[in-house]
Coordinates of C-alpha atoms and ligand atoms in Angstrom, one line a residue:
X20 CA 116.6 93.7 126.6
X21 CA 118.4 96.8 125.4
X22 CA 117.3 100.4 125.0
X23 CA 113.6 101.2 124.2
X24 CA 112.6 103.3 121.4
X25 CA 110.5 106.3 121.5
X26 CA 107.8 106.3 119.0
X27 CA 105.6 109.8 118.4
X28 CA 102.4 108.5 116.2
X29 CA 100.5 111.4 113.9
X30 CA 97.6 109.2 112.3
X31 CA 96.7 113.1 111.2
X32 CA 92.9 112.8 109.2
X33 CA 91.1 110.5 106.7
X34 CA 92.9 107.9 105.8
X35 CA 95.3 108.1 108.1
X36 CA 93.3 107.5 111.0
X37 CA 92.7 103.8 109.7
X38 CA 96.0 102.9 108.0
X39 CA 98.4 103.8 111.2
X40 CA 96.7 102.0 113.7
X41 CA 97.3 98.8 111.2
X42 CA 100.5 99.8 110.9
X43 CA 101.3 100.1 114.5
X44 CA 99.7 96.3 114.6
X45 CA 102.6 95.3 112.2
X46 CA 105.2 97.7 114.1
X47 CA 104.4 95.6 117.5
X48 CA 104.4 92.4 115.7
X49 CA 107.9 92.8 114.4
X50 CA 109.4 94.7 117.1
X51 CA 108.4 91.7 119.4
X52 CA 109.3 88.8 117.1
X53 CA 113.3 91.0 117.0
X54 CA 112.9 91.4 120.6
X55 CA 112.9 95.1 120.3
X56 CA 111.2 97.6 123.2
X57 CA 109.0 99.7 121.5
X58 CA 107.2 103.0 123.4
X59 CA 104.4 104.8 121.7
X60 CA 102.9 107.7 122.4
X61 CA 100.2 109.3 120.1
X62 CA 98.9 112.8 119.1
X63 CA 97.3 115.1 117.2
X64 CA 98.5 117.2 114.2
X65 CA 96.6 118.3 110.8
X66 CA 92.9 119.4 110.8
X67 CA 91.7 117.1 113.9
X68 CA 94.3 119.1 115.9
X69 CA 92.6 122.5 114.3
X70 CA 89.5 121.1 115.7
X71 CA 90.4 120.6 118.9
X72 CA 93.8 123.4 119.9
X73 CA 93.0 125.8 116.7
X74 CA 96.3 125.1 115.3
X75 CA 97.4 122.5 113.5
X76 CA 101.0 121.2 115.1
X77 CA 100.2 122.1 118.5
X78 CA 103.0 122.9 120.8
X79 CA 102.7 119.5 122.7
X80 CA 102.8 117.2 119.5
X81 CA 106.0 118.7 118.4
X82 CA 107.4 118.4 121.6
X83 CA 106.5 114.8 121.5
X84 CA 108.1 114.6 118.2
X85 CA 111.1 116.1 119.3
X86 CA 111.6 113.9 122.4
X87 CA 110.9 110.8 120.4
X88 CA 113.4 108.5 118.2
X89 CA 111.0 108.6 115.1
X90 CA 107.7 109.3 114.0
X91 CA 105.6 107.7 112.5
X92 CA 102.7 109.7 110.3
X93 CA 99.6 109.2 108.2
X94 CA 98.4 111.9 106.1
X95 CA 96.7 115.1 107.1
X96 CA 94.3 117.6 105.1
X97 CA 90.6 117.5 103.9
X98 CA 87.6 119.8 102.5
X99 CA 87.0 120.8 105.7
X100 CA 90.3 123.1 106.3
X101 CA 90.7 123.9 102.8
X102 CA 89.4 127.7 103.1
X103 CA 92.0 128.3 105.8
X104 CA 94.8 130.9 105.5
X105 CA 98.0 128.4 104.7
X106 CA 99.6 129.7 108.2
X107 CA 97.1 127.7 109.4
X108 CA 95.8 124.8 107.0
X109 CA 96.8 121.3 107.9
X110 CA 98.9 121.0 105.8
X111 CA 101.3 123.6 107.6
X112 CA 101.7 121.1 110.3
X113 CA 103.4 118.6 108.1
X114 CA 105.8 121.5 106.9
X115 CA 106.5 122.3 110.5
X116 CA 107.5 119.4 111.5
X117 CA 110.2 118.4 108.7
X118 CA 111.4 122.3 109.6
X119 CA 111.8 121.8 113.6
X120 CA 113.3 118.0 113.0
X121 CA 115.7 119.6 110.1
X122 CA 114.6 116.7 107.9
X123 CA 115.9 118.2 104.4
X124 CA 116.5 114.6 102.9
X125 CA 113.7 112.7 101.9
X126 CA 113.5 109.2 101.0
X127 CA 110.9 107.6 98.4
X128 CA 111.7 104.4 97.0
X129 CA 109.6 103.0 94.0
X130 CA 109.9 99.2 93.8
X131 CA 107.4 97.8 91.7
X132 CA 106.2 94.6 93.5
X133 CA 105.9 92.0 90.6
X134 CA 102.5 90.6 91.6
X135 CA 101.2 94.4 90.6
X136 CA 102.6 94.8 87.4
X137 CA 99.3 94.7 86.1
X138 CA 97.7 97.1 88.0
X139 CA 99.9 99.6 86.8
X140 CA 98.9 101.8 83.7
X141 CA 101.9 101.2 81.9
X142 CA 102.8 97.9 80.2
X143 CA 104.8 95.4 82.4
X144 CA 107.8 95.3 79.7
X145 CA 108.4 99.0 80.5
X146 CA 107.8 98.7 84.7
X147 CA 109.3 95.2 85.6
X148 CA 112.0 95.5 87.5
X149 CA 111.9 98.9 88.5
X150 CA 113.9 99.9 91.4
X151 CA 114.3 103.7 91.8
X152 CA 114.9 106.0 94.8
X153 CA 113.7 109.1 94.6
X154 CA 115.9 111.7 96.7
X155 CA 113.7 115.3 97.4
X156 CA 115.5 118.2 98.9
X157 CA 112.7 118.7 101.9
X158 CA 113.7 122.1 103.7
X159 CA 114.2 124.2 101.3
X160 CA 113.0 125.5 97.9
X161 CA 110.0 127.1 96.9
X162 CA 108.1 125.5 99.5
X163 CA 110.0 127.8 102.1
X164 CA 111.9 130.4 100.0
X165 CA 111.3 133.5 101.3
X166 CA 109.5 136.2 100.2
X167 CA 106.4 134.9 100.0
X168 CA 102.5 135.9 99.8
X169 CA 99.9 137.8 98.3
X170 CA 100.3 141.1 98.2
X171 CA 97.8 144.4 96.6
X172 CA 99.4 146.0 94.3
X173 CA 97.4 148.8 91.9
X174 CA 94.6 147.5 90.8
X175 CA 95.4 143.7 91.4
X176 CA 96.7 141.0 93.7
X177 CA 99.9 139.6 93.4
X178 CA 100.9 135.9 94.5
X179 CA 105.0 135.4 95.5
X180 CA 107.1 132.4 95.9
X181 CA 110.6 131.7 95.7
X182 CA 112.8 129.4 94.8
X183 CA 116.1 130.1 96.8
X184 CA 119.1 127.3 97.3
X185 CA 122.2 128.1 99.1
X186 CA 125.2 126.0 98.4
X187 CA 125.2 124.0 102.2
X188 CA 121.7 123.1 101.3
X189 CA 122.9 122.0 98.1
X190 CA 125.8 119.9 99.4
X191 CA 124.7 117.9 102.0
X192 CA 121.6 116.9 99.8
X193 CA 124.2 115.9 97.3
X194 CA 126.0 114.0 99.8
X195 CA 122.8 112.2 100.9
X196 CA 122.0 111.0 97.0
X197 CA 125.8 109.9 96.4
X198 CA 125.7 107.9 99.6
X199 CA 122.7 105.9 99.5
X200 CA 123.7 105.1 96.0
X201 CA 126.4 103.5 96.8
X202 CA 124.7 101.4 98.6
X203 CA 122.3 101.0 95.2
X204 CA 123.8 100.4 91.7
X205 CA 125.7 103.8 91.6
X206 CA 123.9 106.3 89.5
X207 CA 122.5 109.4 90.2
X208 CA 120.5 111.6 88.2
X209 CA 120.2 114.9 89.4
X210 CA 117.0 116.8 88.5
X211 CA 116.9 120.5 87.5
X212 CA 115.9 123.1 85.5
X213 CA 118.9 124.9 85.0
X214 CA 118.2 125.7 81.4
X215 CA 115.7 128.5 82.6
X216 CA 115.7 128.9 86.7
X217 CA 119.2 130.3 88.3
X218 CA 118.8 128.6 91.4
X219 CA 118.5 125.3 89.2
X220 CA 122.4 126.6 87.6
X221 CA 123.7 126.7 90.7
X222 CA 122.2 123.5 92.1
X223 CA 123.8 121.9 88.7
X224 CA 127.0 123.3 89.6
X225 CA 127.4 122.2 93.4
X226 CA 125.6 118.7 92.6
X227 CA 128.5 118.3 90.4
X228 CA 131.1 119.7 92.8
X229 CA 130.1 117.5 95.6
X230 CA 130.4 114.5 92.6
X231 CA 134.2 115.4 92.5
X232 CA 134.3 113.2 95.9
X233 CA 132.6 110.3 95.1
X234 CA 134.1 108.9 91.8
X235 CA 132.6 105.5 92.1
X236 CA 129.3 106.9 91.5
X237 CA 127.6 107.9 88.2
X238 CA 126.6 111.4 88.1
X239 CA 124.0 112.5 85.2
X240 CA 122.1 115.9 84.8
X241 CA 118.1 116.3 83.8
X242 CA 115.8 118.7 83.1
X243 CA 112.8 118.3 85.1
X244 CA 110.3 118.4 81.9
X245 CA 112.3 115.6 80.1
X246 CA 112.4 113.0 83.4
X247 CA 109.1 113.0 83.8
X248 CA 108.9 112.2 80.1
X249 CA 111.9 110.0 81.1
X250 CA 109.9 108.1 83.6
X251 CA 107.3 106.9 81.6
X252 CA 109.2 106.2 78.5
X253 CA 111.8 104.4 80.1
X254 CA 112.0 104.2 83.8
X255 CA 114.5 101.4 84.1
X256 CA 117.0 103.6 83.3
X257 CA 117.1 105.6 86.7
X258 CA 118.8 104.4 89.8
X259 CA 118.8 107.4 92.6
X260 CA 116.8 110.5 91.2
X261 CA 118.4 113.7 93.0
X262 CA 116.1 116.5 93.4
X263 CA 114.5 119.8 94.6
X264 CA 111.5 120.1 97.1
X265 CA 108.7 120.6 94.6
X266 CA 110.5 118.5 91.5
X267 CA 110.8 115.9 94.3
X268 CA 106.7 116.1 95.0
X269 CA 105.8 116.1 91.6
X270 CA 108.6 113.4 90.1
X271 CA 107.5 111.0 93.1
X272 CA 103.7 111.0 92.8
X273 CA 104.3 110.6 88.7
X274 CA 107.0 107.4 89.7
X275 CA 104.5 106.1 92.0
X276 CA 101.8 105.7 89.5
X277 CA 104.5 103.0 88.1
X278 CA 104.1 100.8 90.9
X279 CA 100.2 100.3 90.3
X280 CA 99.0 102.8 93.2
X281 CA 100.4 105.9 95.5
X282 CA 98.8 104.1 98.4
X283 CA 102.0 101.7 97.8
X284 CA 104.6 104.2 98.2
X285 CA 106.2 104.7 101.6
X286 CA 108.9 107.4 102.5
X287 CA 111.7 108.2 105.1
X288 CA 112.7 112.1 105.9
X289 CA 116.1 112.1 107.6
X290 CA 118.5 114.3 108.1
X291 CA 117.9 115.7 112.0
X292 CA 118.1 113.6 114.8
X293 CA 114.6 112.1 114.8
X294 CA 113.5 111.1 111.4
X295 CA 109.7 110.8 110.3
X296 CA 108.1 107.7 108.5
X297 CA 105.3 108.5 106.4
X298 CA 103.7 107.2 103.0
X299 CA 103.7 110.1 100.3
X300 CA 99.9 109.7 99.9
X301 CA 97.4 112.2 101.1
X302 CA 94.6 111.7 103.4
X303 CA 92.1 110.6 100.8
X304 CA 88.9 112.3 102.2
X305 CA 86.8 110.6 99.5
X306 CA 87.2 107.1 101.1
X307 CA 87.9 107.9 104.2
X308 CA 86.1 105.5 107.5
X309 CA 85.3 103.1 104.8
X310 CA 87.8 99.7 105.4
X311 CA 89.1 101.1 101.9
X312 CA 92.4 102.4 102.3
X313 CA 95.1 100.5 101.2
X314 CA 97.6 100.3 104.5
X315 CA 100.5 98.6 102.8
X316 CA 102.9 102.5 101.6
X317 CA 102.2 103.1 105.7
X318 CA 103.3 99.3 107.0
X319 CA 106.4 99.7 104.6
X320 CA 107.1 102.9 106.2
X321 CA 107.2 101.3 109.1
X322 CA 110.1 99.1 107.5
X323 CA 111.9 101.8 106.7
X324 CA 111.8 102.9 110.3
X325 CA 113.4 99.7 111.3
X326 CA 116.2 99.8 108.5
X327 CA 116.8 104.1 109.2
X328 CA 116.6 104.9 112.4
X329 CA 117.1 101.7 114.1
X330 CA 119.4 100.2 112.1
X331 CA 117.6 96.6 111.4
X332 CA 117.7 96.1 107.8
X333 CA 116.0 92.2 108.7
X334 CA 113.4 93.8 110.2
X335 CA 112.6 95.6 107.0
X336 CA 112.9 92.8 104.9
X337 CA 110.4 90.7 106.7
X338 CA 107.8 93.2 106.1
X339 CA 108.9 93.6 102.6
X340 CA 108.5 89.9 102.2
X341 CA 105.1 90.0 103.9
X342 CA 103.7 92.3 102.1
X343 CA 105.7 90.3 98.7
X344 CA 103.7 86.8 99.6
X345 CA 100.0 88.7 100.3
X346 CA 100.0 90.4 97.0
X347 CA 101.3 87.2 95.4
X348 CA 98.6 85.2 96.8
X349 CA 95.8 87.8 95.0
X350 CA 94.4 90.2 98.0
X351 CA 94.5 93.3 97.1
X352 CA 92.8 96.6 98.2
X353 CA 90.5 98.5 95.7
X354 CA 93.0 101.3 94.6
X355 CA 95.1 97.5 93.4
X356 CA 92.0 95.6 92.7
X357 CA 92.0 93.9 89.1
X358 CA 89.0 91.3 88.4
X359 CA 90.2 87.7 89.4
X360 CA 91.5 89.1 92.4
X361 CA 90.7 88.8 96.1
X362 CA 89.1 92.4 97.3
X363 CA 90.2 92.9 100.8
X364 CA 89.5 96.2 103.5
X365 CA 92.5 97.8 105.1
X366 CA 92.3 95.5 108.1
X367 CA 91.8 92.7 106.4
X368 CA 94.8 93.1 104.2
X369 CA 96.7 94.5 107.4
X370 CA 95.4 91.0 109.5
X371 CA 97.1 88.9 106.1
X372 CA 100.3 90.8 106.1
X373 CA 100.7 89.7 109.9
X374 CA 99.8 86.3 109.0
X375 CA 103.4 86.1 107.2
X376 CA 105.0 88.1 109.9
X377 CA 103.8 85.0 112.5
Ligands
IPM22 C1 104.0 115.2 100.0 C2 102.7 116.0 100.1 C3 103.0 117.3 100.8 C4 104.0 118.0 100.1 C5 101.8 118.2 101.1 C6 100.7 117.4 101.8 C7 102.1 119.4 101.9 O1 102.2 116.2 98.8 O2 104.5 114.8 101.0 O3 104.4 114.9 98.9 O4 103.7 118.8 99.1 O5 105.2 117.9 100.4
MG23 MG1 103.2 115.2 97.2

């Protein structure tokens, strides 16, 4: 057998404490059906590592992260931590983590599953078919833009962010979109708001710069308000959506609503050398330790683990085409659930997926 991969596991809180241990089930079954070594180690991040170190990446689970080949995540975040100071909150270890790894590209593909189309809000002439990648800018932005804060001022308080892009950050972002879609259908559409926001101008410009080197690939400009108009008017029409940090987390959640659910929706951040696998759900307090949550955007992340950082595209596709069949055959989680179909937990639904792997 050849080398063994290193896996770091976050489950985080909630939700994720039930879907990633299902999902590790489906990692082990596919890992040993391709005859691949597979070496996890797990730890804590989010608000159960506040609980127990005070912080919430502790020293020792990015460590583990660095040292490992991927990680794999669940969601972190809850009531609980909310009145925190954000240098703190949970969600700060998230944040952290695609900082230290240098994971500016992330990956969020919205493929409706046919078997769905119904459970999505929108009619199934306007979602069938749909087979976008959303591309979000993940280091930089307004999420880290510097200077930030609340600050006194006479009288009042004053809350800064800012939105800051330099042109490297720009570029290989760029690079990233153009290259995955030419392994798509060869159209981008790069998001902005360069009709009000400077930093928006110049992300117009370099997008269209970097463009000048791939020729093969379709390069369109949007402004953020009308794409997410876009999307639910007519989503067919996108291929590989390029865009900033917080377009990217707003654009993705809206897309994922497309599919049926956001507990469908899996995601890949790359860029570093160790890239992290996470769905782009959160940790769903409300049904958490209930069998509820639906494990299937965290086993597909687990696919996209095999076909990203270990290069195993068949791996991938047999979990795609797992997860195809169960849906097809009716089970479905409650956040899927139509009447006429079979209810199932998330290890239940987990326990059918592996039934396909076998
Ligand atoms: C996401 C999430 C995170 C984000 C939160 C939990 C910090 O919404 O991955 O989309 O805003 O990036
Ligand atoms: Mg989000």
């Amino acid at each position: 057998m050849g080398k063994t991969y290193k896996i770091a596991v976050f489950p985080g809180d909630g939700i994720g404490k039930e879907i990633v241990p299902q999902a590790l089930r489906v990692l082990n079954a596919v890992a040993s059906k391709h005859n691949i070594n597979i070496k996890t180690a797990d730890a804590l991040i989010g608000g159960s590592a506040i609980d127990e170190f005070g912080m919430p990446l502790p020293e020792d689970s990015l460590n583990l992260a660095l040292n490992s080949d991927a990680v794999l995540l669940g969601a972190v975040g809850g009531p609980k931590w909310e009145g925190l100071d954000y240098s703190v909150r949970p969600e700060r270890a998230l944040l952290g983590l695609r900082e230290k790894l240098r994971l500016y590209g992330n990956l969020r593909p919205v493929k409706l599953f046919s078997a769905l189309a119904d459970a999505s809000s929108l009619k199934r002439e306007v979602i069938d078919g749909i087979d976008i990648m959303v591309i979000r800018e993940l280091t930089g932005g307004i999420y880290f833009g510097k200077p930030r804060g609340i600050e006194k001022t006479d009288g009042q308080e004053k809350g800064i962010n800012t939105e800051v892009y330099t042109t490297s950050e720009i570029e290989r972002i760029a690079r990233l979109a153009f290259e995955v879609a030419r392994g798509r259908r060869k159209n981008v559409c790069s998001v902005d708001k360069a009709n009000v926001l400077e930093s928006s101008e110049l992300w117009r410009r370099i997008v269209s710069n970097v463009h000048k080197e791939y020729k093969d690939v379709e390069l369109t400009h949007m402004y953020v308000d009308n794409c997410s108009m876009q999307l639910i008017r007519y989503p067919k029409q996108f291929d590989v959506i390029l865009t900033t940090n917080m377009f990217g987390d707003i654009l993705s959640d809206e897309a994922a609503m497309l599919t049926g659910s956001i507990g469908m929706l899996p995601s890949a951040s790359i860029g570093g050398d160790v890239a992290m696998y996470e769905p782009i759900h959160g940790s769903a307090p409300d049904i958490a330790g209930q069998d509820k949550a639906n494990p299937i955007a965290t086993i597909l992340s687990v696919g996209m683990m095999f076909k990203y950082s270990f290069k195993l595209d068949g791996a991938c596709s047999v979990i795609d085409t797992a997860v195809t069949r169960v849906l097809e055959k009716g089970y479905r989680t409650p956040d899927i659930w139509s009447a006429g179909q079979k209810l199932t937990g998330t290890r239940e639904m987990t326990d059918l997926i592996l039934n396909e792997i076998e």
